[in-house]
């Protein structure tokens, strides 16, 4: 199998981090990992397909990121980087480094994340300067450090480097810009970026990322006084969280939705009923 085939099986996307799309709520296997990823890793190992093994290591790390376990993800990204480097796959190696940086950012280990991004820049000076994941996470790190002007320049450079066919990159960088604009109080601009992220995620069928996009769109709309769209987007986000195995996010969104609906005298009985039902069902899989 060539690189394109691998990427068709396992796309990944996240907001500021790169997270699996098609593996967000399938049946779980070894260590909580999706069965199809566990099986793919075994098959690539049997075929001694190093690129396939590296891809699996990278995506296993992404799954652990999605599960809220960035520390476990780091070791897998290291393994992916090692294999990609050995076989001369610069793009794969840079992606693994970018994802490791994202894991460190998630844990608040900003200095270490910065060192990994510098490592990426030294590893492939030319390629890293036009690598959307590396640039994106550099921008996310600068945003976390409060260097918003620098972050905006880097993220806009990342946006200009994106292959439009890479919907995961399109969505991620637009979402990162949305979060930056939101942090600056530029809610109208932020909303436009979140909408672009939403459209890319919808095309890529990244269900949990869609929930995040809608939640961010809702916050921007409400800040702009647009309660009609804001509540509608929050309803849709809440339902997606409930259906994709994110009960904490679903419950938090539902509490916010109940409060807003009460303030605006809006009826959310039907939404509340189905969200509660899906949350009670817990692990039932609607995604396959």
PDB file of C-alpha atoms in Angstrom:
ATOM      1  CA  UNK A   1       0.000   0.000   0.000  1.00  0.00           C
ATOM      2  CA  UNK A   2       1.272   3.500  -0.819  1.00  0.00           C
ATOM      3  CA  UNK A   3       1.134   6.589   1.352  1.00  0.00           C
ATOM      4  CA  UNK A   4      -2.130   7.780  -0.196  1.00  0.00           C
ATOM      5  CA  UNK A   5      -3.830   4.503   0.703  1.00  0.00           C
ATOM      6  CA  UNK A   6      -2.700   4.817   4.303  1.00  0.00           C
ATOM      7  CA  UNK A   7      -4.053   8.325   4.568  1.00  0.00           C
ATOM      8  CA  UNK A   8      -7.427   7.313   3.170  1.00  0.00           C
ATOM      9  CA  UNK A   9      -7.764   4.766   5.981  1.00  0.00           C
ATOM     10  CA  UNK A  10      -6.744   7.061   8.801  1.00  0.00           C
ATOM     11  CA  UNK A  11      -7.261  10.784   8.424  1.00  0.00           C
ATOM     12  CA  UNK A  12      -6.769  12.893  11.521  1.00  0.00           C
ATOM     13  CA  UNK A  13      -7.909  16.290  12.697  1.00  0.00           C
ATOM     14  CA  UNK A  14      -8.245  18.443  15.759  1.00  0.00           C
ATOM     15  CA  UNK A  15      -8.287  22.012  16.990  1.00  0.00           C
ATOM     16  CA  UNK A  16      -4.693  22.909  17.594  1.00  0.00           C
ATOM     17  CA  UNK A  17      -3.938  19.197  17.644  1.00  0.00           C
ATOM     18  CA  UNK A  18      -4.340  16.505  15.011  1.00  0.00           C
ATOM     19  CA  UNK A  19      -6.874  13.905  16.093  1.00  0.00           C
ATOM     20  CA  UNK A  20      -8.421  10.857  14.329  1.00  0.00           C
ATOM     21  CA  UNK A  21     -11.577  11.485  12.314  1.00  0.00           C
ATOM     22  CA  UNK A  22     -12.879   8.093  11.290  1.00  0.00           C
ATOM     23  CA  UNK A  23     -11.916   6.446  14.578  1.00  0.00           C
ATOM     24  CA  UNK A  24     -13.766   8.620  17.062  1.00  0.00           C
ATOM     25  CA  UNK A  25     -16.460   6.197  18.132  1.00  0.00           C
ATOM     26  CA  UNK A  26     -15.847   2.698  16.749  1.00  0.00           C
ATOM     27  CA  UNK A  27     -15.606  -0.518  18.731  1.00  0.00           C
ATOM     28  CA  UNK A  28     -12.651  -0.542  21.085  1.00  0.00           C
ATOM     29  CA  UNK A  29      -9.961  -3.158  21.184  1.00  0.00           C
ATOM     30  CA  UNK A  30      -6.556  -3.417  22.851  1.00  0.00           C
ATOM     31  CA  UNK A  31      -5.908  -0.634  25.371  1.00  0.00           C
ATOM     32  CA  UNK A  32      -9.054   1.215  24.330  1.00  0.00           C
ATOM     33  CA  UNK A  33      -7.783   1.586  20.760  1.00  0.00           C
ATOM     34  CA  UNK A  34     -10.188   1.132  17.824  1.00  0.00           C
ATOM     35  CA  UNK A  35     -10.329  -2.443  16.547  1.00  0.00           C
ATOM     36  CA  UNK A  36      -9.603  -1.450  12.948  1.00  0.00           C
ATOM     37  CA  UNK A  37      -6.437   0.391  14.028  1.00  0.00           C
ATOM     38  CA  UNK A  38      -5.240  -2.566  16.124  1.00  0.00           C
ATOM     39  CA  UNK A  39      -5.885  -4.899  13.178  1.00  0.00           C
ATOM     40  CA  UNK A  40      -4.198  -2.561  10.695  1.00  0.00           C
ATOM     41  CA  UNK A  41      -1.103  -2.384  12.893  1.00  0.00           C
ATOM     42  CA  UNK A  42      -0.931  -6.187  13.070  1.00  0.00           C
ATOM     43  CA  UNK A  43      -1.339  -6.540   9.296  1.00  0.00           C
ATOM     44  CA  UNK A  44       1.281  -3.900   8.504  1.00  0.00           C
ATOM     45  CA  UNK A  45       3.651  -5.616  10.966  1.00  0.00           C
ATOM     46  CA  UNK A  46       3.082  -8.997   9.300  1.00  0.00           C
ATOM     47  CA  UNK A  47       3.877  -7.398   5.936  1.00  0.00           C
ATOM     48  CA  UNK A  48       6.900  -5.589   7.441  1.00  0.00           C
ATOM     49  CA  UNK A  49       5.430  -2.395   5.981  1.00  0.00           C
ATOM     50  CA  UNK A  50       7.366   0.241   7.910  1.00  0.00           C
ATOM     51  CA  UNK A  51       5.405   3.196   6.576  1.00  0.00           C
ATOM     52  CA  UNK A  52       2.148   1.501   7.560  1.00  0.00           C
ATOM     53  CA  UNK A  53       3.497   0.722  11.034  1.00  0.00           C
ATOM     54  CA  UNK A  54       4.608   4.334  11.493  1.00  0.00           C
ATOM     55  CA  UNK A  55       1.197   5.565  10.365  1.00  0.00           C
ATOM     56  CA  UNK A  56      -0.447   3.293  12.952  1.00  0.00           C
ATOM     57  CA  UNK A  57       1.900   4.503  15.720  1.00  0.00           C
ATOM     58  CA  UNK A  58       1.058   8.095  14.832  1.00  0.00           C
ATOM     59  CA  UNK A  59      -2.674   7.449  14.818  1.00  0.00           C
ATOM     60  CA  UNK A  60      -2.550   5.424  18.040  1.00  0.00           C
ATOM     61  CA  UNK A  61      -0.983   8.513  19.586  1.00  0.00           C
ATOM     62  CA  UNK A  62      -3.795  10.581  18.112  1.00  0.00           C
ATOM     63  CA  UNK A  63      -6.389   8.266  19.659  1.00  0.00           C
ATOM     64  CA  UNK A  64      -4.779   8.628  23.083  1.00  0.00           C
ATOM     65  CA  UNK A  65      -4.887  12.398  22.585  1.00  0.00           C
ATOM     66  CA  UNK A  66      -8.607  12.144  21.847  1.00  0.00           C
ATOM     67  CA  UNK A  67      -9.034  10.012  24.976  1.00  0.00           C
ATOM     68  CA  UNK A  68      -7.369  12.730  27.069  1.00  0.00           C
ATOM     69  CA  UNK A  69      -4.109  10.833  27.637  1.00  0.00           C
ATOM     70  CA  UNK A  70      -1.405  12.989  26.012  1.00  0.00           C
ATOM     71  CA  UNK A  71       1.402  11.445  28.102  1.00  0.00           C
ATOM     72  CA  UNK A  72       0.737   8.033  26.543  1.00  0.00           C
ATOM     73  CA  UNK A  73       0.557   9.648  23.119  1.00  0.00           C
ATOM     74  CA  UNK A  74       4.078  11.089  23.333  1.00  0.00           C
ATOM     75  CA  UNK A  75       5.823   7.682  23.285  1.00  0.00           C
ATOM     76  CA  UNK A  76       3.835   6.637  20.213  1.00  0.00           C
ATOM     77  CA  UNK A  77       4.686   9.848  18.375  1.00  0.00           C
ATOM     78  CA  UNK A  78       8.367   9.241  19.220  1.00  0.00           C
ATOM     79  CA  UNK A  79       8.136   5.751  17.719  1.00  0.00           C
ATOM     80  CA  UNK A  80       6.400   7.091  14.602  1.00  0.00           C
ATOM     81  CA  UNK A  81       9.090   9.751  14.173  1.00  0.00           C
ATOM     82  CA  UNK A  82      11.853   7.153  14.539  1.00  0.00           C
ATOM     83  CA  UNK A  83      10.372   4.914  11.827  1.00  0.00           C
ATOM     84  CA  UNK A  84       9.499   7.730   9.440  1.00  0.00           C
ATOM     85  CA  UNK A  85      13.044   9.118   9.801  1.00  0.00           C
ATOM     86  CA  UNK A  86      14.595   5.704   9.128  1.00  0.00           C
ATOM     87  CA  UNK A  87      12.665   5.244   5.876  1.00  0.00           C
ATOM     88  CA  UNK A  88      13.259   8.806   4.700  1.00  0.00           C
ATOM     89  CA  UNK A  89       9.634   9.952   4.941  1.00  0.00           C
ATOM     90  CA  UNK A  90      10.131  13.626   5.784  1.00  0.00           C
ATOM     91  CA  UNK A  91       6.426  14.532   5.689  1.00  0.00           C
ATOM     92  CA  UNK A  92       5.532  11.690   8.058  1.00  0.00           C
ATOM     93  CA  UNK A  93       8.377  12.581  10.423  1.00  0.00           C
ATOM     94  CA  UNK A  94       7.298  16.227  10.550  1.00  0.00           C
ATOM     95  CA  UNK A  95       3.699  15.191  11.226  1.00  0.00           C
ATOM     96  CA  UNK A  96       4.827  12.999  14.143  1.00  0.00           C
ATOM     97  CA  UNK A  97       6.889  15.854  15.599  1.00  0.00           C
ATOM     98  CA  UNK A  98       3.995  18.278  15.166  1.00  0.00           C
ATOM     99  CA  UNK A  99       1.678  15.871  16.963  1.00  0.00           C
ATOM    100  CA  UNK A 100       4.177  15.373  19.788  1.00  0.00           C
ATOM    101  CA  UNK A 101       4.376  19.150  20.193  1.00  0.00           C
ATOM    102  CA  UNK A 102       0.576  19.251  20.334  1.00  0.00           C
ATOM    103  CA  UNK A 103       0.552  16.626  23.089  1.00  0.00           C
ATOM    104  CA  UNK A 104       3.049  18.643  25.111  1.00  0.00           C
ATOM    105  CA  UNK A 105       1.020  21.828  24.568  1.00  0.00           C
ATOM    106  CA  UNK A 106      -2.073  19.976  25.788  1.00  0.00           C
ATOM    107  CA  UNK A 107      -0.205  19.159  29.021  1.00  0.00           C
ATOM    108  CA  UNK A 108       0.988  22.746  29.466  1.00  0.00           C
ATOM    109  CA  UNK A 109       4.613  21.743  28.795  1.00  0.00           C
ATOM    110  CA  UNK A 110       5.212  24.751  26.589  1.00  0.00           C
ATOM    111  CA  UNK A 111       9.013  24.885  26.792  1.00  0.00           C
ATOM    112  CA  UNK A 112       9.303  21.228  25.738  1.00  0.00           C
ATOM    113  CA  UNK A 113       6.797  21.782  22.938  1.00  0.00           C
ATOM    114  CA  UNK A 114       8.855  24.699  21.669  1.00  0.00           C
ATOM    115  CA  UNK A 115      11.969  22.515  21.667  1.00  0.00           C
ATOM    116  CA  UNK A 116      10.188  19.849  19.584  1.00  0.00           C
ATOM    117  CA  UNK A 117       9.034  22.444  17.057  1.00  0.00           C
ATOM    118  CA  UNK A 118      12.613  23.735  16.822  1.00  0.00           C
ATOM    119  CA  UNK A 119      13.713  20.132  16.281  1.00  0.00           C
ATOM    120  CA  UNK A 120      11.240  19.889  13.389  1.00  0.00           C
ATOM    121  CA  UNK A 121      12.651  23.063  11.870  1.00  0.00           C
ATOM    122  CA  UNK A 122      16.232  21.729  12.127  1.00  0.00           C
ATOM    123  CA  UNK A 123      15.242  18.257  10.903  1.00  0.00           C
ATOM    124  CA  UNK A 124      13.864  19.607   7.632  1.00  0.00           C
ATOM    125  CA  UNK A 125      14.635  23.346   7.329  1.00  0.00           C
ATOM    126  CA  UNK A 126      12.923  23.714   3.956  1.00  0.00           C
ATOM    127  CA  UNK A 127       9.941  21.427   4.428  1.00  0.00           C
ATOM    128  CA  UNK A 128       9.111  22.542   7.984  1.00  0.00           C
ATOM    129  CA  UNK A 129       8.688  26.127   6.795  1.00  0.00           C
ATOM    130  CA  UNK A 130       5.759  25.058   4.639  1.00  0.00           C
ATOM    131  CA  UNK A 131       4.433  22.213   6.812  1.00  0.00           C
ATOM    132  CA  UNK A 132       0.941  23.172   7.973  1.00  0.00           C
ATOM    133  CA  UNK A 133       0.934  20.949  11.122  1.00  0.00           C
ATOM    134  CA  UNK A 134       4.295  22.341  12.312  1.00  0.00           C
ATOM    135  CA  UNK A 135       3.284  25.933  11.591  1.00  0.00           C
ATOM    136  CA  UNK A 136      -0.141  25.400  13.136  1.00  0.00           C
ATOM    137  CA  UNK A 137       1.246  24.112  16.404  1.00  0.00           C
ATOM    138  CA  UNK A 138       3.842  26.873  16.506  1.00  0.00           C
ATOM    139  CA  UNK A 139       0.926  29.309  16.196  1.00  0.00           C
ATOM    140  CA  UNK A 140      -1.062  27.479  18.879  1.00  0.00           C
ATOM    141  CA  UNK A 141       1.955  27.582  21.215  1.00  0.00           C
ATOM    142  CA  UNK A 142       2.426  31.317  20.640  1.00  0.00           C
ATOM    143  CA  UNK A 143      -1.285  31.828  21.334  1.00  0.00           C
ATOM    144  CA  UNK A 144      -0.954  29.945  24.631  1.00  0.00           C
ATOM    145  CA  UNK A 145       2.033  32.132  25.521  1.00  0.00           C
ATOM    146  CA  UNK A 146       0.000  35.277  24.807  1.00  0.00           C
ATOM    147  CA  UNK A 147       2.077  36.286  21.783  1.00  0.00           C
ATOM    148  CA  UNK A 148      -1.001  36.857  19.685  1.00  0.00           C
ATOM    149  CA  UNK A 149       0.467  39.049  16.963  1.00  0.00           C
ATOM    150  CA  UNK A 150       3.214  36.530  16.204  1.00  0.00           C
ATOM    151  CA  UNK A 151       0.706  33.690  16.404  1.00  0.00           C
ATOM    152  CA  UNK A 152      -1.582  35.303  13.831  1.00  0.00           C
ATOM    153  CA  UNK A 153       1.275  35.734  11.339  1.00  0.00           C
ATOM    154  CA  UNK A 154       2.361  32.100  11.731  1.00  0.00           C
ATOM    155  CA  UNK A 155      -1.186  30.737  11.468  1.00  0.00           C
ATOM    156  CA  UNK A 156      -1.922  32.786   8.361  1.00  0.00           C
ATOM    157  CA  UNK A 157       1.296  31.451   6.843  1.00  0.00           C
ATOM    158  CA  UNK A 158       0.097  27.934   7.718  1.00  0.00           C
ATOM    159  CA  UNK A 159      -3.203  28.699   5.994  1.00  0.00           C
ATOM    160  CA  UNK A 160      -1.386  29.752   2.820  1.00  0.00           C
ATOM    161  CA  UNK A 161       0.624  26.490   2.792  1.00  0.00           C
ATOM    162  CA  UNK A 162      -2.327  24.108   3.024  1.00  0.00           C
ATOM    163  CA  UNK A 163      -3.138  21.632   0.284  1.00  0.00           C
ATOM    164  CA  UNK A 164      -6.907  22.257  -0.175  1.00  0.00           C
ATOM    165  CA  UNK A 165      -7.449  18.512  -0.497  1.00  0.00           C
ATOM    166  CA  UNK A 166      -6.178  18.035   3.062  1.00  0.00           C
ATOM    167  CA  UNK A 167      -9.437  18.836   4.809  1.00  0.00           C
ATOM    168  CA  UNK A 168      -7.901  17.929   8.182  1.00  0.00           C
ATOM    169  CA  UNK A 169      -5.326  20.697   7.764  1.00  0.00           C
ATOM    170  CA  UNK A 170      -7.881  23.171   6.390  1.00  0.00           C
ATOM    171  CA  UNK A 171     -10.145  22.642   9.381  1.00  0.00           C
ATOM    172  CA  UNK A 172      -7.402  22.648  12.005  1.00  0.00           C
ATOM    173  CA  UNK A 173      -5.690  25.859  10.958  1.00  0.00           C
ATOM    174  CA  UNK A 174      -8.988  27.704  10.501  1.00  0.00           C
ATOM    175  CA  UNK A 175     -10.072  26.562  13.962  1.00  0.00           C
ATOM    176  CA  UNK A 176      -6.743  27.676  15.451  1.00  0.00           C
ATOM    177  CA  UNK A 177      -7.217  31.114  13.887  1.00  0.00           C
ATOM    178  CA  UNK A 178     -10.764  31.160  15.229  1.00  0.00           C
ATOM    179  CA  UNK A 179      -9.541  30.506  18.771  1.00  0.00           C
ATOM    180  CA  UNK A 180      -6.893  33.211  18.397  1.00  0.00           C
ATOM    181  CA  UNK A 181      -9.438  35.782  17.171  1.00  0.00           C
ATOM    182  CA  UNK A 182     -11.837  34.784  19.944  1.00  0.00           C
ATOM    183  CA  UNK A 183      -9.110  35.297  22.539  1.00  0.00           C
ATOM    184  CA  UNK A 184      -8.610  38.821  21.156  1.00  0.00           C
ATOM    185  CA  UNK A 185     -12.357  39.515  21.339  1.00  0.00           C
ATOM    186  CA  UNK A 186     -12.686  39.605  17.537  1.00  0.00           C
ATOM    187  CA  UNK A 187     -15.775  37.422  17.577  1.00  0.00           C
ATOM    188  CA  UNK A 188     -17.023  38.287  14.088  1.00  0.00           C
ATOM    189  CA  UNK A 189     -13.670  37.280  12.554  1.00  0.00           C
ATOM    190  CA  UNK A 190     -13.480  34.222  14.800  1.00  0.00           C
ATOM    191  CA  UNK A 191     -16.935  33.087  13.687  1.00  0.00           C
ATOM    192  CA  UNK A 192     -15.892  33.241  10.023  1.00  0.00           C
ATOM    193  CA  UNK A 193     -12.880  31.002  10.694  1.00  0.00           C
ATOM    194  CA  UNK A 194     -14.907  28.545  12.784  1.00  0.00           C
ATOM    195  CA  UNK A 195     -17.450  28.293   9.957  1.00  0.00           C
ATOM    196  CA  UNK A 196     -14.657  27.374   7.531  1.00  0.00           C
ATOM    197  CA  UNK A 197     -13.406  24.759   9.988  1.00  0.00           C
ATOM    198  CA  UNK A 198     -16.945  23.406  10.288  1.00  0.00           C
ATOM    199  CA  UNK A 199     -17.358  23.072   6.513  1.00  0.00           C
ATOM    200  CA  UNK A 200     -14.064  21.192   6.164  1.00  0.00           C
ATOM    201  CA  UNK A 201     -14.879  18.919   9.111  1.00  0.00           C
ATOM    202  CA  UNK A 202     -18.315  18.202   7.698  1.00  0.00           C
ATOM    203  CA  UNK A 203     -16.796  17.180   4.368  1.00  0.00           C
ATOM    204  CA  UNK A 204     -14.268  14.990   6.189  1.00  0.00           C
ATOM    205  CA  UNK A 205     -16.972  13.583   8.510  1.00  0.00           C
ATOM    206  CA  UNK A 206     -14.975  14.436  11.640  1.00  0.00           C
ATOM    207  CA  UNK A 207     -17.861  14.096  14.058  1.00  0.00           C
ATOM    208  CA  UNK A 208     -16.312  15.218  17.338  1.00  0.00           C
ATOM    209  CA  UNK A 209     -14.496  18.065  15.607  1.00  0.00           C
ATOM    210  CA  UNK A 210     -17.889  19.142  14.236  1.00  0.00           C
ATOM    211  CA  UNK A 211     -19.186  19.303  17.801  1.00  0.00           C
ATOM    212  CA  UNK A 212     -16.246  21.518  18.789  1.00  0.00           C
ATOM    213  CA  UNK A 213     -16.770  23.772  15.760  1.00  0.00           C
ATOM    214  CA  UNK A 214     -20.454  24.221  16.521  1.00  0.00           C
ATOM    215  CA  UNK A 215     -19.722  24.948  20.187  1.00  0.00           C
ATOM    216  CA  UNK A 216     -17.199  27.621  19.190  1.00  0.00           C
ATOM    217  CA  UNK A 217     -19.578  29.077  16.607  1.00  0.00           C
ATOM    218  CA  UNK A 218     -22.258  29.228  19.292  1.00  0.00           C
ATOM    219  CA  UNK A 219     -20.017  31.127  21.712  1.00  0.00           C
ATOM    220  CA  UNK A 220     -19.124  33.684  19.042  1.00  0.00           C
ATOM    221  CA  UNK A 221     -22.739  34.150  17.959  1.00  0.00           C
ATOM    222  CA  UNK A 222     -23.924  34.664  21.534  1.00  0.00           C
ATOM    223  CA  UNK A 223     -21.106  37.170  22.156  1.00  0.00           C
ATOM    224  CA  UNK A 224     -22.379  39.041  19.091  1.00  0.00           C
ATOM    225  CA  UNK A 225     -25.948  38.984  20.444  1.00  0.00           C
ATOM    226  CA  UNK A 226     -27.191  36.415  17.928  1.00  0.00           C
ATOM    227  CA  UNK A 227     -29.005  34.062  20.311  1.00  0.00           C
ATOM    228  CA  UNK A 228     -31.055  32.326  17.612  1.00  0.00           C
ATOM    229  CA  UNK A 229     -28.041  30.881  15.806  1.00  0.00           C
ATOM    230  CA  UNK A 230     -26.069  30.585  19.026  1.00  0.00           C
ATOM    231  CA  UNK A 231     -28.631  28.324  20.691  1.00  0.00           C
ATOM    232  CA  UNK A 232     -29.240  26.335  17.505  1.00  0.00           C
ATOM    233  CA  UNK A 233     -25.512  25.615  17.101  1.00  0.00           C
ATOM    234  CA  UNK A 234     -25.203  24.726  20.781  1.00  0.00           C
ATOM    235  CA  UNK A 235     -28.106  22.260  20.485  1.00  0.00           C
ATOM    236  CA  UNK A 236     -26.415  20.546  17.563  1.00  0.00           C
ATOM    237  CA  UNK A 237     -23.063  20.494  19.339  1.00  0.00           C
ATOM    238  CA  UNK A 238     -24.583  18.988  22.488  1.00  0.00           C
ATOM    239  CA  UNK A 239     -26.218  16.184  20.504  1.00  0.00           C
ATOM    240  CA  UNK A 240     -22.987  15.378  18.672  1.00  0.00           C
ATOM    241  CA  UNK A 241     -21.032  15.239  21.930  1.00  0.00           C
ATOM    242  CA  UNK A 242     -23.606  12.833  23.359  1.00  0.00           C
ATOM    243  CA  UNK A 243     -23.433  10.582  20.299  1.00  0.00           C
ATOM    244  CA  UNK A 244     -19.644  10.492  19.978  1.00  0.00           C
ATOM    245  CA  UNK A 245     -18.754   9.340  23.473  1.00  0.00           C
ATOM    246  CA  UNK A 246     -17.936  12.673  25.138  1.00  0.00           C
ATOM    247  CA  UNK A 247     -20.271  12.720  28.172  1.00  0.00           C
ATOM    248  CA  UNK A 248     -18.442  15.463  30.079  1.00  0.00           C
ATOM    249  CA  UNK A 249     -18.539  17.826  27.094  1.00  0.00           C
ATOM    250  CA  UNK A 250     -22.174  16.864  26.435  1.00  0.00           C
ATOM    251  CA  UNK A 251     -23.250  17.511  30.022  1.00  0.00           C
ATOM    252  CA  UNK A 252     -21.408  20.830  30.183  1.00  0.00           C
ATOM    253  CA  UNK A 253     -22.961  21.917  26.890  1.00  0.00           C
ATOM    254  CA  UNK A 254     -26.404  20.792  28.045  1.00  0.00           C
ATOM    255  CA  UNK A 255     -26.144  22.838  31.260  1.00  0.00           C
ATOM    256  CA  UNK A 256     -25.201  25.895  29.234  1.00  0.00           C
ATOM    257  CA  UNK A 257     -28.014  25.200  26.780  1.00  0.00           C
ATOM    258  CA  UNK A 258     -30.611  24.893  29.554  1.00  0.00           C
ATOM    259  CA  UNK A 259     -29.484  28.205  31.052  1.00  0.00           C
ATOM    260  CA  UNK A 260     -29.536  30.040  27.717  1.00  0.00           C
ATOM    261  CA  UNK A 261     -32.899  28.588  26.721  1.00  0.00           C
ATOM    262  CA  UNK A 262     -34.380  29.719  30.023  1.00  0.00           C
ATOM    263  CA  UNK A 263     -32.996  33.246  29.557  1.00  0.00           C
ATOM    264  CA  UNK A 264     -34.321  33.455  25.993  1.00  0.00           C
ATOM    265  CA  UNK A 265     -37.607  31.671  26.741  1.00  0.00           C
ATOM    266  CA  UNK A 266     -36.867  28.902  24.213  1.00  0.00           C
ATOM    267  CA  UNK A 267     -38.129  25.330  24.405  1.00  0.00           C
ATOM    268  CA  UNK A 268     -35.393  22.674  24.244  1.00  0.00           C
ATOM    269  CA  UNK A 269     -37.489  19.768  25.556  1.00  0.00           C
ATOM    270  CA  UNK A 270     -36.887  17.542  22.532  1.00  0.00           C
ATOM    271  CA  UNK A 271     -33.133  18.170  22.453  1.00  0.00           C
ATOM    272  CA  UNK A 272     -32.851  17.574  26.186  1.00  0.00           C
ATOM    273  CA  UNK A 273     -34.795  14.302  25.907  1.00  0.00           C
ATOM    274  CA  UNK A 274     -32.604  12.796  23.184  1.00  0.00           C
ATOM    275  CA  UNK A 275     -29.327  13.985  24.693  1.00  0.00           C
ATOM    276  CA  UNK A 276     -30.289  12.458  28.051  1.00  0.00           C
ATOM    277  CA  UNK A 277     -31.287   9.215  26.322  1.00  0.00           C
ATOM    278  CA  UNK A 278     -28.031   8.969  24.372  1.00  0.00           C
ATOM    279  CA  UNK A 279     -25.974   9.717  27.479  1.00  0.00           C
ATOM    280  CA  UNK A 280     -27.771   6.945  29.386  1.00  0.00           C
ATOM    281  CA  UNK A 281     -27.000   4.509  26.570  1.00  0.00           C
ATOM    282  CA  UNK A 282     -23.329   5.302  27.067  1.00  0.00           C
ATOM    283  CA  UNK A 283     -21.160   3.144  24.850  1.00  0.00           C
ATOM    284  CA  UNK A 284     -23.749   2.292  22.182  1.00  0.00           C
ATOM    285  CA  UNK A 285     -22.185   2.829  18.773  1.00  0.00           C
ATOM    286  CA  UNK A 286     -24.120   4.831  16.174  1.00  0.00           C
ATOM    287  CA  UNK A 287     -21.074   5.561  14.026  1.00  0.00           C
ATOM    288  CA  UNK A 288     -20.593   2.278  12.172  1.00  0.00           C
TER     289      UNK A 288
END
